[in-house]
């Protein structure tokens, strides 16, 4: 049995053309199930956000309180450790607030400006901004961009954010000695561009693959770092949907993961080469 939320309005009216004082009753029934469902999802989100914010906040508070009340009895290195933890937790809080704001902006129904984008540009920018982290973690980060790519129709900043989130994850969940590759090629049907981020990292089980796009979901494992918010992939999937597409994943535990999506070409097709081979 499916539960529904209904609103029933009863009003009395004079019957037009009827005898004087002849009254009728109008019943209006509104189905509010969709609205009730949305409200419930909203309250669930607010309660999740509050929970996620409370954890770092209470940790920061307890370290600062200890320093404030018992600081005199602590040695210098313990004090530094406490301050460092409070500092890291503050960074985490900032990331959480930023992610929640990004997500709520994406879901507010606001219109984003779409323009012709040469996808090679945000890809190369992502390579530059993540190369240092990749080197520090001993991971080979590379790009492979087709020479025949058409321009795609998209929002540059949002696409940049998708690439940064996916490459950030790939680097986070790949061990030293591994590889992360960003690629863009024309699809078989000739007027779409397929963008893929492939890593040789820890991989994701089929069961977890169903959940990773859910808000705040994070796989419990040894790489479960302070860095994550569990909102990154929700943001990625929402942005790709704004581009009338879908994010896909192929992954095998212990071998690695590939996240990919297609973008519509803008006027041109792959048959009209426009990028020179490097
Ligand atoms: P987080 O901020 O924790 O990275 P995301 O929404 O970006 O949140 O990702 C959700 C979870 O999906 C991560 O915590 C991780 O368990 C898993 N995940 C995401 N990307 C990868 C990847 N490339 N390899 C392995 N696991 C991944």
PDB file of C-alpha atoms and ligand atoms in Angstrom:
ATOM      1  CA  UNK A   1       0.000   0.000   0.000  1.00  0.00           C
ATOM      2  CA  UNK A   2       1.434   3.396  -0.977  1.00  0.00           C
ATOM      3  CA  UNK A   3       0.913   6.202   1.558  1.00  0.00           C
ATOM      4  CA  UNK A   4      -0.231   9.503   0.081  1.00  0.00           C
ATOM      5  CA  UNK A   5      -0.546  12.972   1.593  1.00  0.00           C
ATOM      6  CA  UNK A   6      -3.736  14.691   0.430  1.00  0.00           C
ATOM      7  CA  UNK A   7      -5.128  18.185   1.118  1.00  0.00           C
ATOM      8  CA  UNK A   8      -8.925  18.471   0.935  1.00  0.00           C
ATOM      9  CA  UNK A   9     -10.509  21.932   0.659  1.00  0.00           C
ATOM     10  CA  UNK A  10     -14.264  22.265   1.167  1.00  0.00           C
ATOM     11  CA  UNK A  11     -16.053  25.458   0.173  1.00  0.00           C
ATOM     12  CA  UNK A  12     -19.672  26.332  -0.194  1.00  0.00           C
ATOM     13  CA  UNK A  13     -20.812  28.254  -3.289  1.00  0.00           C
ATOM     14  CA  UNK A  14     -24.001  29.778  -4.605  1.00  0.00           C
ATOM     15  CA  UNK A  15     -25.119  27.644  -7.536  1.00  0.00           C
ATOM     16  CA  UNK A  16     -25.181  29.932 -10.624  1.00  0.00           C
ATOM     17  CA  UNK A  17     -28.515  29.998 -12.340  1.00  0.00           C
ATOM     18  CA  UNK A  18     -30.098  28.096  -9.439  1.00  0.00           C
ATOM     19  CA  UNK A  19     -32.946  29.257  -7.269  1.00  0.00           C
ATOM     20  CA  UNK A  20     -32.100  32.004  -4.768  1.00  0.00           C
ATOM     21  CA  UNK A  21     -30.081  30.724  -1.822  1.00  0.00           C
ATOM     22  CA  UNK A  22     -29.417  27.403  -3.565  1.00  0.00           C
ATOM     23  CA  UNK A  23     -25.990  26.430  -2.301  1.00  0.00           C
ATOM     24  CA  UNK A  24     -23.575  23.781  -3.398  1.00  0.00           C
ATOM     25  CA  UNK A  25     -20.363  22.364  -2.016  1.00  0.00           C
ATOM     26  CA  UNK A  26     -17.042  22.238  -3.912  1.00  0.00           C
ATOM     27  CA  UNK A  27     -14.456  19.677  -2.849  1.00  0.00           C
ATOM     28  CA  UNK A  28     -10.869  20.283  -4.001  1.00  0.00           C
ATOM     29  CA  UNK A  29      -8.419  17.439  -3.451  1.00  0.00           C
ATOM     30  CA  UNK A  30      -4.704  18.142  -3.831  1.00  0.00           C
ATOM     31  CA  UNK A  31      -2.080  15.389  -3.845  1.00  0.00           C
ATOM     32  CA  UNK A  32       0.837  16.665  -1.711  1.00  0.00           C
ATOM     33  CA  UNK A  33       2.811  13.391  -1.694  1.00  0.00           C
ATOM     34  CA  UNK A  34       5.633  14.753  -3.862  1.00  0.00           C
ATOM     35  CA  UNK A  35       5.914  17.879  -1.711  1.00  0.00           C
ATOM     36  CA  UNK A  36       5.911  15.789   1.483  1.00  0.00           C
ATOM     37  CA  UNK A  37       8.639  13.561   0.037  1.00  0.00           C
ATOM     38  CA  UNK A  38      10.769  16.617  -0.870  1.00  0.00           C
ATOM     39  CA  UNK A  39      10.273  18.086   2.607  1.00  0.00           C
ATOM     40  CA  UNK A  40      11.330  14.830   4.172  1.00  0.00           C
ATOM     41  CA  UNK A  41      14.460  14.651   1.984  1.00  0.00           C
ATOM     42  CA  UNK A  42      15.252  18.263   2.966  1.00  0.00           C
ATOM     43  CA  UNK A  43      14.930  17.591   6.716  1.00  0.00           C
ATOM     44  CA  UNK A  44      17.032  14.441   6.335  1.00  0.00           C
ATOM     45  CA  UNK A  45      19.728  16.496   4.569  1.00  0.00           C
ATOM     46  CA  UNK A  46      19.677  19.191   7.252  1.00  0.00           C
ATOM     47  CA  UNK A  47      19.959  16.589   9.976  1.00  0.00           C
ATOM     48  CA  UNK A  48      22.898  14.898   8.149  1.00  0.00           C
ATOM     49  CA  UNK A  49      24.646  18.245   7.632  1.00  0.00           C
ATOM     50  CA  UNK A  50      24.204  19.171  11.302  1.00  0.00           C
ATOM     51  CA  UNK A  51      25.612  15.821  12.353  1.00  0.00           C
ATOM     52  CA  UNK A  52      28.608  16.170  10.003  1.00  0.00           C
ATOM     53  CA  UNK A  53      29.307  19.713  11.239  1.00  0.00           C
ATOM     54  CA  UNK A  54      28.979  18.785  14.888  1.00  0.00           C
ATOM     55  CA  UNK A  55      31.740  16.142  14.766  1.00  0.00           C
ATOM     56  CA  UNK A  56      34.663  18.454  13.852  1.00  0.00           C
ATOM     57  CA  UNK A  57      33.154  21.274  15.945  1.00  0.00           C
ATOM     58  CA  UNK A  58      33.055  19.218  19.138  1.00  0.00           C
ATOM     59  CA  UNK A  59      36.574  17.947  18.484  1.00  0.00           C
ATOM     60  CA  UNK A  60      37.883  21.537  18.027  1.00  0.00           C
ATOM     61  CA  UNK A  61      36.036  22.641  21.157  1.00  0.00           C
ATOM     62  CA  UNK A  62      37.454  19.842  23.324  1.00  0.00           C
ATOM     63  CA  UNK A  63      41.080  20.467  22.225  1.00  0.00           C
ATOM     64  CA  UNK A  64      40.773  24.225  22.763  1.00  0.00           C
ATOM     65  CA  UNK A  65      39.052  23.721  26.115  1.00  0.00           C
ATOM     66  CA  UNK A  66      41.818  21.374  27.293  1.00  0.00           C
ATOM     67  CA  UNK A  67      44.493  23.869  26.212  1.00  0.00           C
ATOM     68  CA  UNK A  68      42.609  26.716  27.890  1.00  0.00           C
ATOM     69  CA  UNK A  69      41.987  24.978  31.210  1.00  0.00           C
ATOM     70  CA  UNK A  70      44.996  22.642  31.581  1.00  0.00           C
ATOM     71  CA  UNK A  71      47.469  24.224  29.129  1.00  0.00           C
ATOM     72  CA  UNK A  72      49.921  25.178  31.902  1.00  0.00           C
ATOM     73  CA  UNK A  73      50.395  21.549  32.837  1.00  0.00           C
ATOM     74  CA  UNK A  74      51.047  20.349  29.263  1.00  0.00           C
ATOM     75  CA  UNK A  75      54.446  20.194  27.565  1.00  0.00           C
ATOM     76  CA  UNK A  76      55.108  22.231  24.414  1.00  0.00           C
ATOM     77  CA  UNK A  77      54.918  19.331  21.969  1.00  0.00           C
ATOM     78  CA  UNK A  78      51.510  18.156  23.292  1.00  0.00           C
ATOM     79  CA  UNK A  79      50.202  21.722  22.999  1.00  0.00           C
ATOM     80  CA  UNK A  80      51.424  21.881  19.393  1.00  0.00           C
ATOM     81  CA  UNK A  81      49.765  18.526  18.600  1.00  0.00           C
ATOM     82  CA  UNK A  82      46.455  19.776  20.017  1.00  0.00           C
ATOM     83  CA  UNK A  83      46.667  22.992  18.012  1.00  0.00           C
ATOM     84  CA  UNK A  84      47.516  21.053  14.865  1.00  0.00           C
ATOM     85  CA  UNK A  85      44.467  18.802  15.276  1.00  0.00           C
ATOM     86  CA  UNK A  86      42.212  21.822  15.913  1.00  0.00           C
ATOM     87  CA  UNK A  87      43.670  23.436  12.780  1.00  0.00           C
ATOM     88  CA  UNK A  88      43.073  20.325  10.603  1.00  0.00           C
ATOM     89  CA  UNK A  89      39.520  20.001  11.911  1.00  0.00           C
ATOM     90  CA  UNK A  90      38.888  23.672  11.083  1.00  0.00           C
ATOM     91  CA  UNK A  91      40.047  22.980   7.498  1.00  0.00           C
ATOM     92  CA  UNK A  92      37.661  20.035   7.363  1.00  0.00           C
ATOM     93  CA  UNK A  93      34.828  22.220   8.605  1.00  0.00           C
ATOM     94  CA  UNK A  94      35.583  24.768   5.859  1.00  0.00           C
ATOM     95  CA  UNK A  95      35.564  22.026   3.195  1.00  0.00           C
ATOM     96  CA  UNK A  96      32.241  20.725   4.494  1.00  0.00           C
ATOM     97  CA  UNK A  97      30.610  24.162   4.497  1.00  0.00           C
ATOM     98  CA  UNK A  98      31.936  24.852   0.965  1.00  0.00           C
ATOM     99  CA  UNK A  99      30.647  21.506  -0.339  1.00  0.00           C
ATOM    100  CA  UNK A 100      27.228  21.997   1.265  1.00  0.00           C
ATOM    101  CA  UNK A 101      27.003  25.489  -0.275  1.00  0.00           C
ATOM    102  CA  UNK A 102      28.062  24.185  -3.709  1.00  0.00           C
ATOM    103  CA  UNK A 103      25.466  21.445  -3.549  1.00  0.00           C
ATOM    104  CA  UNK A 104      22.650  23.701  -2.420  1.00  0.00           C
ATOM    105  CA  UNK A 105      23.506  26.200  -5.188  1.00  0.00           C
ATOM    106  CA  UNK A 106      23.425  23.359  -7.743  1.00  0.00           C
ATOM    107  CA  UNK A 107      20.075  22.158  -6.448  1.00  0.00           C
ATOM    108  CA  UNK A 108      18.506  25.615  -6.184  1.00  0.00           C
ATOM    109  CA  UNK A 109      17.454  25.470  -9.827  1.00  0.00           C
ATOM    110  CA  UNK A 110      19.627  28.469 -10.715  1.00  0.00           C
ATOM    111  CA  UNK A 111      20.589  28.799 -14.383  1.00  0.00           C
ATOM    112  CA  UNK A 112      24.248  28.327 -15.299  1.00  0.00           C
ATOM    113  CA  UNK A 113      25.891  29.943 -18.295  1.00  0.00           C
ATOM    114  CA  UNK A 114      26.756  27.374 -20.985  1.00  0.00           C
ATOM    115  CA  UNK A 115      29.290  28.099 -23.688  1.00  0.00           C
ATOM    116  CA  UNK A 116      31.515  26.251 -26.179  1.00  0.00           C
ATOM    117  CA  UNK A 117      34.394  24.734 -24.178  1.00  0.00           C
ATOM    118  CA  UNK A 118      37.623  23.174 -25.412  1.00  0.00           C
ATOM    119  CA  UNK A 119      37.694  20.365 -22.818  1.00  0.00           C
ATOM    120  CA  UNK A 120      41.474  20.036 -23.252  1.00  0.00           C
ATOM    121  CA  UNK A 121      41.848  23.321 -21.349  1.00  0.00           C
ATOM    122  CA  UNK A 122      40.282  22.349 -18.002  1.00  0.00           C
ATOM    123  CA  UNK A 123      41.992  18.935 -18.333  1.00  0.00           C
ATOM    124  CA  UNK A 124      45.404  20.537 -18.729  1.00  0.00           C
ATOM    125  CA  UNK A 125      44.650  22.963 -15.888  1.00  0.00           C
ATOM    126  CA  UNK A 126      43.702  20.035 -13.637  1.00  0.00           C
ATOM    127  CA  UNK A 127      46.952  18.292 -14.549  1.00  0.00           C
ATOM    128  CA  UNK A 128      48.960  21.392 -13.591  1.00  0.00           C
ATOM    129  CA  UNK A 129      47.199  21.936 -10.256  1.00  0.00           C
ATOM    130  CA  UNK A 130      47.475  18.272  -9.175  1.00  0.00           C
ATOM    131  CA  UNK A 131      50.936  17.410 -10.504  1.00  0.00           C
ATOM    132  CA  UNK A 132      52.720  18.410  -7.292  1.00  0.00           C
ATOM    133  CA  UNK A 133      50.431  16.297  -5.065  1.00  0.00           C
ATOM    134  CA  UNK A 134      50.828  13.375  -7.479  1.00  0.00           C
ATOM    135  CA  UNK A 135      54.641  13.629  -7.293  1.00  0.00           C
ATOM    136  CA  UNK A 136      54.565  13.882  -3.505  1.00  0.00           C
ATOM    137  CA  UNK A 137      52.443  10.732  -3.371  1.00  0.00           C
ATOM    138  CA  UNK A 138      54.623   8.876  -5.899  1.00  0.00           C
ATOM    139  CA  UNK A 139      51.826   8.585  -8.484  1.00  0.00           C
ATOM    140  CA  UNK A 140      52.226   9.060 -12.255  1.00  0.00           C
ATOM    141  CA  UNK A 141      49.595  11.574 -13.392  1.00  0.00           C
ATOM    142  CA  UNK A 142      49.134  11.898 -17.163  1.00  0.00           C
ATOM    143  CA  UNK A 143      46.683  13.080 -19.818  1.00  0.00           C
ATOM    144  CA  UNK A 144      45.689  11.650 -23.188  1.00  0.00           C
ATOM    145  CA  UNK A 145      43.688  14.008 -25.375  1.00  0.00           C
ATOM    146  CA  UNK A 146      42.370  13.081 -28.845  1.00  0.00           C
ATOM    147  CA  UNK A 147      43.523  15.327 -31.694  1.00  0.00           C
ATOM    148  CA  UNK A 148      40.054  15.430 -33.249  1.00  0.00           C
ATOM    149  CA  UNK A 149      37.970  16.779 -30.375  1.00  0.00           C
ATOM    150  CA  UNK A 150      35.036  19.062 -31.109  1.00  0.00           C
ATOM    151  CA  UNK A 151      34.186  21.859 -28.686  1.00  0.00           C
ATOM    152  CA  UNK A 152      31.626  20.788 -26.109  1.00  0.00           C
ATOM    153  CA  UNK A 153      28.693  22.743 -24.741  1.00  0.00           C
ATOM    154  CA  UNK A 154      29.252  23.291 -21.029  1.00  0.00           C
ATOM    155  CA  UNK A 155      30.054  25.513 -18.092  1.00  0.00           C
ATOM    156  CA  UNK A 156      33.848  25.813 -17.803  1.00  0.00           C
ATOM    157  CA  UNK A 157      34.001  26.295 -14.014  1.00  0.00           C
ATOM    158  CA  UNK A 158      31.619  23.432 -13.263  1.00  0.00           C
ATOM    159  CA  UNK A 159      33.513  21.085 -15.585  1.00  0.00           C
ATOM    160  CA  UNK A 160      36.741  22.165 -13.906  1.00  0.00           C
ATOM    161  CA  UNK A 161      35.218  21.306 -10.523  1.00  0.00           C
ATOM    162  CA  UNK A 162      34.195  17.819 -11.757  1.00  0.00           C
ATOM    163  CA  UNK A 163      37.727  17.108 -12.979  1.00  0.00           C
ATOM    164  CA  UNK A 164      39.309  18.424  -9.768  1.00  0.00           C
ATOM    165  CA  UNK A 165      37.019  16.260  -7.585  1.00  0.00           C
ATOM    166  CA  UNK A 166      37.583  13.101  -9.640  1.00  0.00           C
ATOM    167  CA  UNK A 167      41.348  13.545  -9.925  1.00  0.00           C
ATOM    168  CA  UNK A 168      41.543  14.457  -6.209  1.00  0.00           C
ATOM    169  CA  UNK A 169      39.761  11.191  -5.355  1.00  0.00           C
ATOM    170  CA  UNK A 170      41.864   9.148  -7.788  1.00  0.00           C
ATOM    171  CA  UNK A 171      45.061  10.464  -6.135  1.00  0.00           C
ATOM    172  CA  UNK A 172      43.647   9.914  -2.639  1.00  0.00           C
ATOM    173  CA  UNK A 173      42.672   6.289  -3.247  1.00  0.00           C
ATOM    174  CA  UNK A 174      45.759   5.199  -5.230  1.00  0.00           C
ATOM    175  CA  UNK A 175      48.908   3.988  -3.547  1.00  0.00           C
ATOM    176  CA  UNK A 176      52.446   5.131  -4.293  1.00  0.00           C
ATOM    177  CA  UNK A 177      53.732   3.640  -7.577  1.00  0.00           C
ATOM    178  CA  UNK A 178      50.238   3.770  -9.126  1.00  0.00           C
ATOM    179  CA  UNK A 179      48.930   5.707 -12.130  1.00  0.00           C
ATOM    180  CA  UNK A 180      46.128   8.194 -12.754  1.00  0.00           C
ATOM    181  CA  UNK A 181      45.174   9.105 -16.320  1.00  0.00           C
ATOM    182  CA  UNK A 182      42.826  11.822 -17.548  1.00  0.00           C
ATOM    183  CA  UNK A 183      41.591  11.302 -21.099  1.00  0.00           C
ATOM    184  CA  UNK A 184      39.199  12.824 -23.642  1.00  0.00           C
ATOM    185  CA  UNK A 185      38.218  11.166 -26.931  1.00  0.00           C
ATOM    186  CA  UNK A 186      35.426  11.258 -29.455  1.00  0.00           C
ATOM    187  CA  UNK A 187      32.776   8.610 -28.934  1.00  0.00           C
ATOM    188  CA  UNK A 188      31.880   6.083 -31.629  1.00  0.00           C
ATOM    189  CA  UNK A 189      28.802   8.029 -32.769  1.00  0.00           C
ATOM    190  CA  UNK A 190      30.962  10.987 -33.666  1.00  0.00           C
ATOM    191  CA  UNK A 191      29.585  14.091 -31.954  1.00  0.00           C
ATOM    192  CA  UNK A 192      30.170  13.485 -28.256  1.00  0.00           C
ATOM    193  CA  UNK A 193      33.318  13.697 -26.208  1.00  0.00           C
ATOM    194  CA  UNK A 194      34.029  10.999 -23.632  1.00  0.00           C
ATOM    195  CA  UNK A 195      36.024  12.191 -20.621  1.00  0.00           C
ATOM    196  CA  UNK A 196      37.529   9.529 -18.353  1.00  0.00           C
ATOM    197  CA  UNK A 197      39.559   9.550 -15.146  1.00  0.00           C
ATOM    198  CA  UNK A 198      41.209   6.171 -14.611  1.00  0.00           C
ATOM    199  CA  UNK A 199      43.281   5.084 -11.622  1.00  0.00           C
ATOM    200  CA  UNK A 200      45.117   1.937 -10.547  1.00  0.00           C
ATOM    201  CA  UNK A 201      43.970   2.416  -6.952  1.00  0.00           C
ATOM    202  CA  UNK A 202      42.133   0.381  -4.326  1.00  0.00           C
ATOM    203  CA  UNK A 203      38.929   0.017  -6.380  1.00  0.00           C
ATOM    204  CA  UNK A 204      35.297  -0.051  -5.200  1.00  0.00           C
ATOM    205  CA  UNK A 205      33.167  -3.165  -4.598  1.00  0.00           C
ATOM    206  CA  UNK A 206      29.986  -3.558  -6.727  1.00  0.00           C
ATOM    207  CA  UNK A 207      27.890  -3.048  -3.565  1.00  0.00           C
ATOM    208  CA  UNK A 208      29.616   0.263  -2.686  1.00  0.00           C
ATOM    209  CA  UNK A 209      29.439   1.435  -6.324  1.00  0.00           C
ATOM    210  CA  UNK A 210      25.659   1.688  -5.802  1.00  0.00           C
ATOM    211  CA  UNK A 211      26.131   4.068  -2.863  1.00  0.00           C
ATOM    212  CA  UNK A 212      29.135   6.286  -3.561  1.00  0.00           C
ATOM    213  CA  UNK A 213      27.030   9.009  -5.225  1.00  0.00           C
ATOM    214  CA  UNK A 214      24.809   9.296  -2.124  1.00  0.00           C
ATOM    215  CA  UNK A 215      25.340  12.315   0.116  1.00  0.00           C
ATOM    216  CA  UNK A 216      27.924  11.746   2.858  1.00  0.00           C
ATOM    217  CA  UNK A 217      28.587   8.137   1.865  1.00  0.00           C
ATOM    218  CA  UNK A 218      32.210   7.072   2.354  1.00  0.00           C
ATOM    219  CA  UNK A 219      33.552   3.524   2.132  1.00  0.00           C
ATOM    220  CA  UNK A 220      34.927   2.342   5.475  1.00  0.00           C
ATOM    221  CA  UNK A 221      38.562   1.412   4.811  1.00  0.00           C
ATOM    222  CA  UNK A 222      42.083   2.351   5.788  1.00  0.00           C
ATOM    223  CA  UNK A 223      42.126   5.283   3.360  1.00  0.00           C
ATOM    224  CA  UNK A 224      39.099   6.802   5.148  1.00  0.00           C
ATOM    225  CA  UNK A 225      40.937  10.109   5.634  1.00  0.00           C
ATOM    226  CA  UNK A 226      40.124  13.378   7.361  1.00  0.00           C
ATOM    227  CA  UNK A 227      40.261  14.993   3.912  1.00  0.00           C
ATOM    228  CA  UNK A 228      36.920  13.635   2.635  1.00  0.00           C
ATOM    229  CA  UNK A 229      33.424  15.030   3.101  1.00  0.00           C
ATOM    230  CA  UNK A 230      31.426  12.348   1.262  1.00  0.00           C
ATOM    231  CA  UNK A 231      29.833  15.090  -0.862  1.00  0.00           C
ATOM    232  CA  UNK A 232      32.374  15.223  -3.718  1.00  0.00           C
ATOM    233  CA  UNK A 233      30.726  12.595  -5.925  1.00  0.00           C
ATOM    234  CA  UNK A 234      27.217  13.927  -5.202  1.00  0.00           C
ATOM    235  CA  UNK A 235      28.415  17.302  -6.528  1.00  0.00           C
ATOM    236  CA  UNK A 236      30.070  15.627  -9.556  1.00  0.00           C
ATOM    237  CA  UNK A 237      26.925  13.713 -10.450  1.00  0.00           C
ATOM    238  CA  UNK A 238      24.730  16.813 -10.036  1.00  0.00           C
ATOM    239  CA  UNK A 239      27.022  18.865 -12.342  1.00  0.00           C
ATOM    240  CA  UNK A 240      27.087  16.136 -15.000  1.00  0.00           C
ATOM    241  CA  UNK A 241      23.283  15.972 -14.863  1.00  0.00           C
ATOM    242  CA  UNK A 242      23.203  19.737 -15.494  1.00  0.00           C
ATOM    243  CA  UNK A 243      25.089  18.886 -18.706  1.00  0.00           C
ATOM    244  CA  UNK A 244      22.259  16.433 -19.637  1.00  0.00           C
ATOM    245  CA  UNK A 245      24.540  13.480 -19.092  1.00  0.00           C
ATOM    246  CA  UNK A 246      25.379  10.861 -16.513  1.00  0.00           C
ATOM    247  CA  UNK A 247      28.466   9.825 -14.596  1.00  0.00           C
ATOM    248  CA  UNK A 248      29.479   6.144 -14.945  1.00  0.00           C
ATOM    249  CA  UNK A 249      31.892   3.979 -13.050  1.00  0.00           C
ATOM    250  CA  UNK A 250      33.793   0.790 -13.785  1.00  0.00           C
ATOM    251  CA  UNK A 251      35.807  -0.564 -10.929  1.00  0.00           C
ATOM    252  CA  UNK A 252      37.428  -3.684  -9.529  1.00  0.00           C
ATOM    253  CA  UNK A 253      38.665  -4.022  -5.967  1.00  0.00           C
ATOM    254  CA  UNK A 254      42.466  -4.071  -5.877  1.00  0.00           C
ATOM    255  CA  UNK A 255      42.835  -3.070  -9.575  1.00  0.00           C
ATOM    256  CA  UNK A 256      41.411   0.447  -9.816  1.00  0.00           C
ATOM    257  CA  UNK A 257      38.497   2.571 -10.967  1.00  0.00           C
ATOM    258  CA  UNK A 258      37.465   4.535 -14.042  1.00  0.00           C
ATOM    259  CA  UNK A 259      34.888   7.323 -13.816  1.00  0.00           C
ATOM    260  CA  UNK A 260      33.594   8.554 -17.188  1.00  0.00           C
ATOM    261  CA  UNK A 261      30.944  10.768 -18.778  1.00  0.00           C
ATOM    262  CA  UNK A 262      29.993  11.999 -22.267  1.00  0.00           C
ATOM    263  CA  UNK A 263      29.495  15.643 -23.234  1.00  0.00           C
ATOM    264  CA  UNK A 264      27.562  16.901 -26.249  1.00  0.00           C
ATOM    265  CA  UNK A 265      29.638  18.393 -29.031  1.00  0.00           C
ATOM    266  CA  UNK A 266      28.927  22.047 -29.841  1.00  0.00           C
ATOM    267  CA  UNK A 267      28.034  22.265 -33.565  1.00  0.00           C
ATOM    268  CA  UNK A 268      31.228  20.631 -34.772  1.00  0.00           C
ATOM    269  CA  UNK A 269      31.621  16.879 -35.022  1.00  0.00           C
ATOM    270  CA  UNK A 270      34.660  14.659 -34.731  1.00  0.00           C
ATOM    271  CA  UNK A 271      34.833  14.456 -38.527  1.00  0.00           C
ATOM    272  CA  UNK A 272      36.026  18.074 -38.579  1.00  0.00           C
ATOM    273  CA  UNK A 273      39.404  17.941 -36.882  1.00  0.00           C
ATOM    274  CA  UNK A 274      40.252  21.203 -35.154  1.00  0.00           C
ATOM    275  CA  UNK A 275      43.085  20.401 -32.748  1.00  0.00           C
ATOM    276  CA  UNK A 276      46.594  19.914 -34.060  1.00  0.00           C
ATOM    277  CA  UNK A 277      48.486  16.857 -32.811  1.00  0.00           C
ATOM    278  CA  UNK A 278      51.008  17.955 -30.145  1.00  0.00           C
TER     279      UNK A 278
HETATM  280  P1  LIG B   1      35.088  11.936  -0.274  1.00  0.00           P
HETATM  281  O1  LIG B   1      35.067  13.380   0.092  1.00  0.00           O
HETATM  282  O2  LIG B   1      35.057  10.995   0.909  1.00  0.00           O
HETATM  283  O3  LIG B   1      36.141  11.595  -1.270  1.00  0.00           O
HETATM  284  P2  LIG B   1      33.248  11.418  -2.414  1.00  0.00           P
HETATM  285  O4  LIG B   1      31.779  11.641  -2.513  1.00  0.00           O
HETATM  286  O5  LIG B   1      34.129  12.120  -3.392  1.00  0.00           O
HETATM  287  O6  LIG B   1      33.641  11.747  -0.933  1.00  0.00           O
HETATM  288  O7  LIG B   1      33.522   9.867  -2.515  1.00  0.00           O
HETATM  289  C1  LIG B   1      32.738   8.951  -1.736  1.00  0.00           C
HETATM  290  C2  LIG B   1      33.517   7.691  -1.452  1.00  0.00           C
HETATM  291  O8  LIG B   1      33.703   6.939  -2.654  1.00  0.00           O
HETATM  292  C3  LIG B   1      34.936   7.950  -0.931  1.00  0.00           C
HETATM  293  O9  LIG B   1      34.962   8.195   0.455  1.00  0.00           O
HETATM  294  C4  LIG B   1      35.611   6.632  -1.290  1.00  0.00           C
HETATM  295  O10 LIG B   1      35.311   5.644  -0.326  1.00  0.00           O
HETATM  296  C5  LIG B   1      34.935   6.237  -2.616  1.00  0.00           C
HETATM  297  N1  LIG B   1      35.755   6.653  -3.790  1.00  0.00           N
HETATM  298  C6  LIG B   1      35.601   7.772  -4.538  1.00  0.00           C
HETATM  299  N2  LIG B   1      36.497   7.815  -5.548  1.00  0.00           N
HETATM  300  C7  LIG B   1      37.244   6.700  -5.434  1.00  0.00           C
HETATM  301  C8  LIG B   1      38.335   6.132  -6.179  1.00  0.00           C
HETATM  302  N3  LIG B   1      38.835   6.762  -7.268  1.00  0.00           N
HETATM  303  N4  LIG B   1      38.855   4.949  -5.760  1.00  0.00           N
HETATM  304  C9  LIG B   1      38.345   4.295  -4.682  1.00  0.00           C
HETATM  305  N5  LIG B   1      37.319   4.757  -3.938  1.00  0.00           N
HETATM  306  C10 LIG B   1      36.772   5.937  -4.302  1.00  0.00           C
END
